[in-house]
PDB file of C-alpha atoms and ligand atoms in Angstrom:
ATOM      1  CA  MET A 209      -0.073   0.016   0.018  1.00 84.00           C
ATOM      2  CA  ALA A 210       1.581   3.482  -0.691  1.00 89.00           C
ATOM      3  CA  LYS A 211       0.868   6.101   1.632  1.00 87.00           C
ATOM      4  CA  ASP A 212      -1.547   8.847   0.134  1.00 94.00           C
ATOM      5  CA  CYS A 213      -2.648   6.954  -2.654  1.00 98.00           C
ATOM      6  CA  LEU A 214      -6.496   7.067  -3.126  1.00 98.00           C
ATOM      7  CA  PHE A 215      -6.735   3.769  -4.818  1.00 98.00           C
ATOM      8  CA  CYS A 216      -4.894   2.042  -1.810  1.00 98.00           C
ATOM      9  CA  LYS A 217      -6.881   3.668   0.314  1.00 98.00           C
ATOM     10  CA  ILE A 218     -10.366   2.340  -1.637  1.00 98.00           C
ATOM     11  CA  ILE A 219      -8.487  -1.155  -1.710  1.00 98.00           C
ATOM     12  CA  ALA A 220      -8.065  -1.303   2.279  1.00 97.00           C
ATOM     13  CA  GLY A 221     -11.661   0.409   2.638  1.00 97.00           C
ATOM     14  CA  GLU A 222     -10.517   3.344   4.051  1.00 97.00           C
ATOM     15  CA  ILE A 223     -12.337   5.238   1.642  1.00 98.00           C
ATOM     16  CA  PRO A 224     -15.819   3.730   0.665  1.00 98.00           C
ATOM     17  CA  SER A 225     -16.460   2.596  -2.955  1.00 98.00           C
ATOM     18  CA  ASP A 226     -19.198   1.014  -4.787  1.00 98.00           C
ATOM     19  CA  LYS A 227     -17.186  -2.286  -5.112  1.00 98.00           C
ATOM     20  CA  LEU A 228     -18.249  -4.821  -8.070  1.00 98.00           C
ATOM     21  CA  TYR A 229     -15.418  -7.093  -7.578  1.00 98.00           C
ATOM     22  CA  GLU A 230     -12.190  -8.243  -5.378  1.00 98.00           C
ATOM     23  CA  ASP A 231      -9.836 -11.333  -5.631  1.00 98.00           C
ATOM     24  CA  ASP A 232      -6.351 -11.684  -4.441  1.00 98.00           C
ATOM     25  CA  ASP A 233      -4.872  -9.429  -7.268  1.00 98.00           C
ATOM     26  CA  VAL A 234      -7.338  -7.308  -8.458  1.00 98.00           C
ATOM     27  CA  PHE A 235     -10.431  -4.739  -7.259  1.00 98.00           C
ATOM     28  CA  ALA A 236     -13.192  -3.243  -9.292  1.00 98.00           C
ATOM     29  CA  PHE A 237     -15.419  -0.373  -8.466  1.00 98.00           C
ATOM     30  CA  ARG A 238     -17.921   1.769 -10.285  1.00 98.00           C
ATOM     31  CA  ASP A 239     -16.117   5.369 -11.050  1.00 98.00           C
ATOM     32  CA  ILE A 240     -17.583   8.392  -8.985  1.00 98.00           C
ATOM     33  CA  ALA A 241     -17.835  10.625 -12.011  1.00 98.00           C
ATOM     34  CA  PRO A 242     -19.119   8.081 -14.733  1.00 98.00           C
ATOM     35  CA  GLN A 243     -18.886   9.111 -18.363  1.00 96.00           C
ATOM     36  CA  ALA A 244     -21.035   6.614 -19.875  1.00 96.00           C
ATOM     37  CA  PRO A 245     -24.222   4.682 -18.244  1.00 97.00           C
ATOM     38  CA  MET A 246     -21.546   2.178 -17.299  1.00 97.00           C
ATOM     39  CA  HIS A 247     -18.102   3.375 -16.169  1.00 98.00           C
ATOM     40  CA  ILE A 248     -15.951   0.957 -14.082  1.00 98.00           C
ATOM     41  CA  LEU A 249     -12.425   0.867 -12.544  1.00 98.00           C
ATOM     42  CA  ILE A 250     -10.598  -2.081 -12.385  1.00 98.00           C
ATOM     43  CA  ILE A 251      -7.012  -1.682 -10.681  1.00 98.00           C
ATOM     44  CA  PRO A 252      -4.102  -4.159  -9.400  1.00 98.00           C
ATOM     45  CA  LYS A 253      -4.214  -4.501  -5.640  1.00 98.00           C
ATOM     46  CA  GLN A 254      -0.046  -4.157  -5.836  1.00 98.00           C
ATOM     47  CA  HIS A 255       0.555  -0.194  -6.126  1.00 98.00           C
ATOM     48  CA  LEU A 256       1.945   0.549  -9.846  1.00 98.00           C
ATOM     49  CA  HIS A 257       1.795   4.157 -10.397  1.00 97.00           C
ATOM     50  CA  GLY A 258       0.968   3.729 -14.325  1.00 97.00           C
ATOM     51  CA  PRO A 259       1.195   1.468 -17.214  1.00 96.00           C
ATOM     52  CA  GLU A 260       4.851   2.527 -17.211  1.00 96.00           C
ATOM     53  CA  ALA A 261       5.481   1.014 -14.113  1.00 97.00           C
ATOM     54  CA  VAL A 262       4.731  -2.499 -15.119  1.00 98.00           C
ATOM     55  CA  MET A 263       7.594  -4.996 -15.444  1.00 98.00           C
ATOM     56  CA  GLU A 264       7.665  -8.558 -16.526  1.00 98.00           C
ATOM     57  CA  GLU A 265       7.164  -9.681 -12.936  1.00 98.00           C
ATOM     58  CA  HIS A 266       3.350  -8.207 -12.977  1.00 98.00           C
ATOM     59  CA  GLU A 267       2.455  -9.908 -16.196  1.00 97.00           C
ATOM     60  CA  ARG A 268       0.574 -12.378 -14.853  1.00 98.00           C
ATOM     61  CA  VAL A 269      -1.454  -9.889 -12.647  1.00 98.00           C
ATOM     62  CA  ILE A 270      -1.939  -7.368 -15.751  1.00 97.00           C
ATOM     63  CA  GLY A 271      -3.145 -10.131 -17.987  1.00 97.00           C
ATOM     64  CA  LYS A 272      -5.694 -10.822 -15.043  1.00 98.00           C
ATOM     65  CA  LEU A 273      -6.638  -7.532 -15.142  1.00 98.00           C
ATOM     66  CA  MET A 274      -7.795  -7.666 -18.635  1.00 97.00           C
ATOM     67  CA  ARG A 275      -9.602 -10.785 -18.496  1.00 98.00           C
ATOM     68  CA  LYS A 276     -11.584  -9.816 -15.236  1.00 98.00           C
ATOM     69  CA  ALA A 277     -12.401  -6.567 -17.125  1.00 98.00           C
ATOM     70  CA  ASP A 278     -14.121  -8.643 -19.519  1.00 98.00           C
ATOM     71  CA  TYR A 279     -15.698 -11.043 -16.998  1.00 98.00           C
ATOM     72  CA  ILE A 280     -17.120  -7.618 -15.156  1.00 98.00           C
ATOM     73  CA  ALA A 281     -18.524  -5.964 -18.324  1.00 98.00           C
ATOM     74  CA  LYS A 282     -20.350  -9.086 -19.340  1.00 97.00           C
ATOM     75  CA  LYS A 283     -21.766  -9.373 -15.787  1.00 97.00           C
ATOM     76  CA  GLU A 284     -22.770  -6.211 -15.748  1.00 97.00           C
ATOM     77  CA  GLY A 285     -24.450  -6.547 -19.078  1.00 96.00           C
ATOM     78  CA  LEU A 286     -21.855  -5.197 -21.498  1.00 96.00           C
ATOM     79  CA  SER A 287     -21.188  -6.892 -24.531  1.00 93.00           C
ATOM     80  CA  HIS A 288     -19.815  -3.864 -26.340  1.00 96.00           C
ATOM     81  CA  TYR A 289     -17.126  -1.621 -24.125  1.00 97.00           C
ATOM     82  CA  ARG A 290     -13.997   0.123 -24.429  1.00 97.00           C
ATOM     83  CA  LEU A 291     -11.004  -0.347 -21.945  1.00 97.00           C
ATOM     84  CA  VAL A 292      -8.757   2.658 -21.062  1.00 97.00           C
ATOM     85  CA  CYS A 293      -5.596   3.164 -19.337  1.00 97.00           C
ATOM     86  CA  ASN A 294      -4.029   6.502 -18.936  1.00 97.00           C
ATOM     87  CA  ASN A 295      -0.375   7.063 -18.794  1.00 97.00           C
ATOM     88  CA  GLY A 296       0.701  10.474 -17.427  1.00 96.00           C
ATOM     89  CA  ALA A 297      -1.001  13.564 -17.005  1.00 96.00           C
ATOM     90  CA  ASP A 298      -1.015  14.821 -20.595  1.00 95.00           C
ATOM     91  CA  ALA A 299      -2.768  11.352 -21.424  1.00 95.00           C
ATOM     92  CA  GLY A 300      -5.301  12.047 -18.592  1.00 94.00           C
ATOM     93  CA  GLN A 301      -4.104  10.424 -15.964  1.00 97.00           C
ATOM     94  CA  THR A 302      -5.145  12.211 -12.516  1.00 98.00           C
ATOM     95  CA  VAL A 303      -5.100   8.995 -10.104  1.00 98.00           C
ATOM     96  CA  PHE A 304      -1.288   7.590  -9.996  1.00 98.00           C
ATOM     97  CA  HIS A 305      -2.417   3.979  -8.981  1.00 98.00           C
ATOM     98  CA  LEU A 306      -2.432   2.070 -12.165  1.00 98.00           C
ATOM     99  CA  HIS A 307      -6.443   1.464 -13.354  1.00 98.00           C
ATOM    100  CA  MET A 308      -8.187   0.239 -16.515  1.00 98.00           C
ATOM    101  CA  HIS A 309     -11.777   2.234 -17.207  1.00 98.00           C
ATOM    102  CA  ILE A 310     -14.482  -0.261 -18.547  1.00 98.00           C
ATOM    103  CA  ILE A 311     -16.814   2.379 -20.148  1.00 98.00           C
ATOM    104  CA  GLY A 312     -20.121   1.613 -22.146  1.00 97.00           C
ATOM    105  CA  GLY A 313     -23.696   1.597 -22.136  1.00 97.00           C
ATOM    106  CA  ARG A 314     -23.871   4.136 -24.987  1.00 96.00           C
ATOM    107  CA  PRO A 315     -22.144   4.444 -28.507  1.00 94.00           C
ATOM    108  CA  LEU A 316     -18.537   5.535 -27.969  1.00 95.00           C
ATOM    109  CA  SER A 317     -16.941   7.958 -30.730  1.00 94.00           C
ATOM    110  CA  TRP A 318     -13.255   7.367 -31.836  1.00 94.00           C
ATOM    111  CA  PRO A 319     -10.808   9.013 -31.972  1.00 91.00           C
ATOM    112  CA  PRO A 320     -11.096  10.460 -28.345  1.00 85.00           C
ATOM    113  CA  GLY A 321     -10.798  14.081 -27.723  1.00 72.00           C
TER     114      GLY A 321
HETATM  115  P1  LIG B  97      -7.592   8.850 -14.731  1.00 58.83           P
HETATM  116  O1  LIG B  97      -8.171  10.423 -15.164  1.00 58.83           O
HETATM  117  O2  LIG B  97      -7.379   8.103 -15.802  1.00 58.83           O
HETATM  118  O3  LIG B  97      -6.458   8.757 -13.770  1.00 58.83           O
HETATM  119  O4  LIG B  97      -8.732   8.204 -13.863  1.00 58.83           O
HETATM  120  C1  LIG B  97      -9.186   8.615 -12.643  1.00 58.83           C
HETATM  121  C2  LIG B  97     -10.476   8.084 -12.415  1.00 58.83           C
HETATM  122  O5  LIG B  97     -10.854   8.123 -10.858  1.00 58.83           O
HETATM  123  C3  LIG B  97     -11.527   9.253 -12.941  1.00 58.83           C
HETATM  124  O6  LIG B  97     -12.344   8.665 -13.871  1.00 58.83           O
HETATM  125  C4  LIG B  97     -12.360   9.751 -11.675  1.00 58.83           C
HETATM  126  O7  LIG B  97     -13.603  10.133 -11.661  1.00 58.83           O
HETATM  127  C5  LIG B  97     -12.107   8.567 -10.755  1.00 58.83           C
HETATM  128  N1  LIG B  97     -12.230   8.574  -9.204  1.00 58.83           N
HETATM  129  C6  LIG B  97     -11.505   9.581  -8.434  1.00 58.83           C
HETATM  130  N2  LIG B  97     -11.814   9.384  -6.910  1.00 58.83           N
HETATM  131  C7  LIG B  97     -12.593   8.583  -7.065  1.00 58.83           C
HETATM  132  C8  LIG B  97     -13.248   7.654  -5.987  1.00 58.83           C
HETATM  133  N3  LIG B  97     -13.211   8.139  -4.700  1.00 58.83           N
HETATM  134  N4  LIG B  97     -14.130   6.268  -6.148  1.00 58.83           N
HETATM  135  C9  LIG B  97     -14.345   6.388  -7.705  1.00 58.83           C
HETATM  136  N5  LIG B  97     -13.660   6.758  -8.652  1.00 58.83           N
HETATM  137  C10 LIG B  97     -13.047   8.159  -8.365  1.00 58.83           C
END
């Protein structure tokens, strides 16, 4: 757990969340400011500050993150969805604990702004 990390505090239950899924490696909860009818965040329990912090030793957990994202999306009734993982402030990252957005429930345009 990283000190002063919002998502580490959510995993620890120190900050409440609308949790949808949890196992030994990953945690998923609804985004507090949804950008679509369905907007879920899935995160590794281990603190990694973003995609660029992923090393070879994390490949199993990051693969699981992707697999569980699909599982949660389907469980929530989404067959079509978008996964977004921002790296760095200019890409839109505001919370520096690796997370994947699962977004869906409406048609999504491309490219993003
Ligand atoms: P990003 O901009 O990619 O770093 O995404 C961070 C996301 O975390 C944003 O979509 C926020 O709305 C979301 N967020 C921030 N605080 C909370 C919170 N307490 N509970 C749920 N989602 C949050």
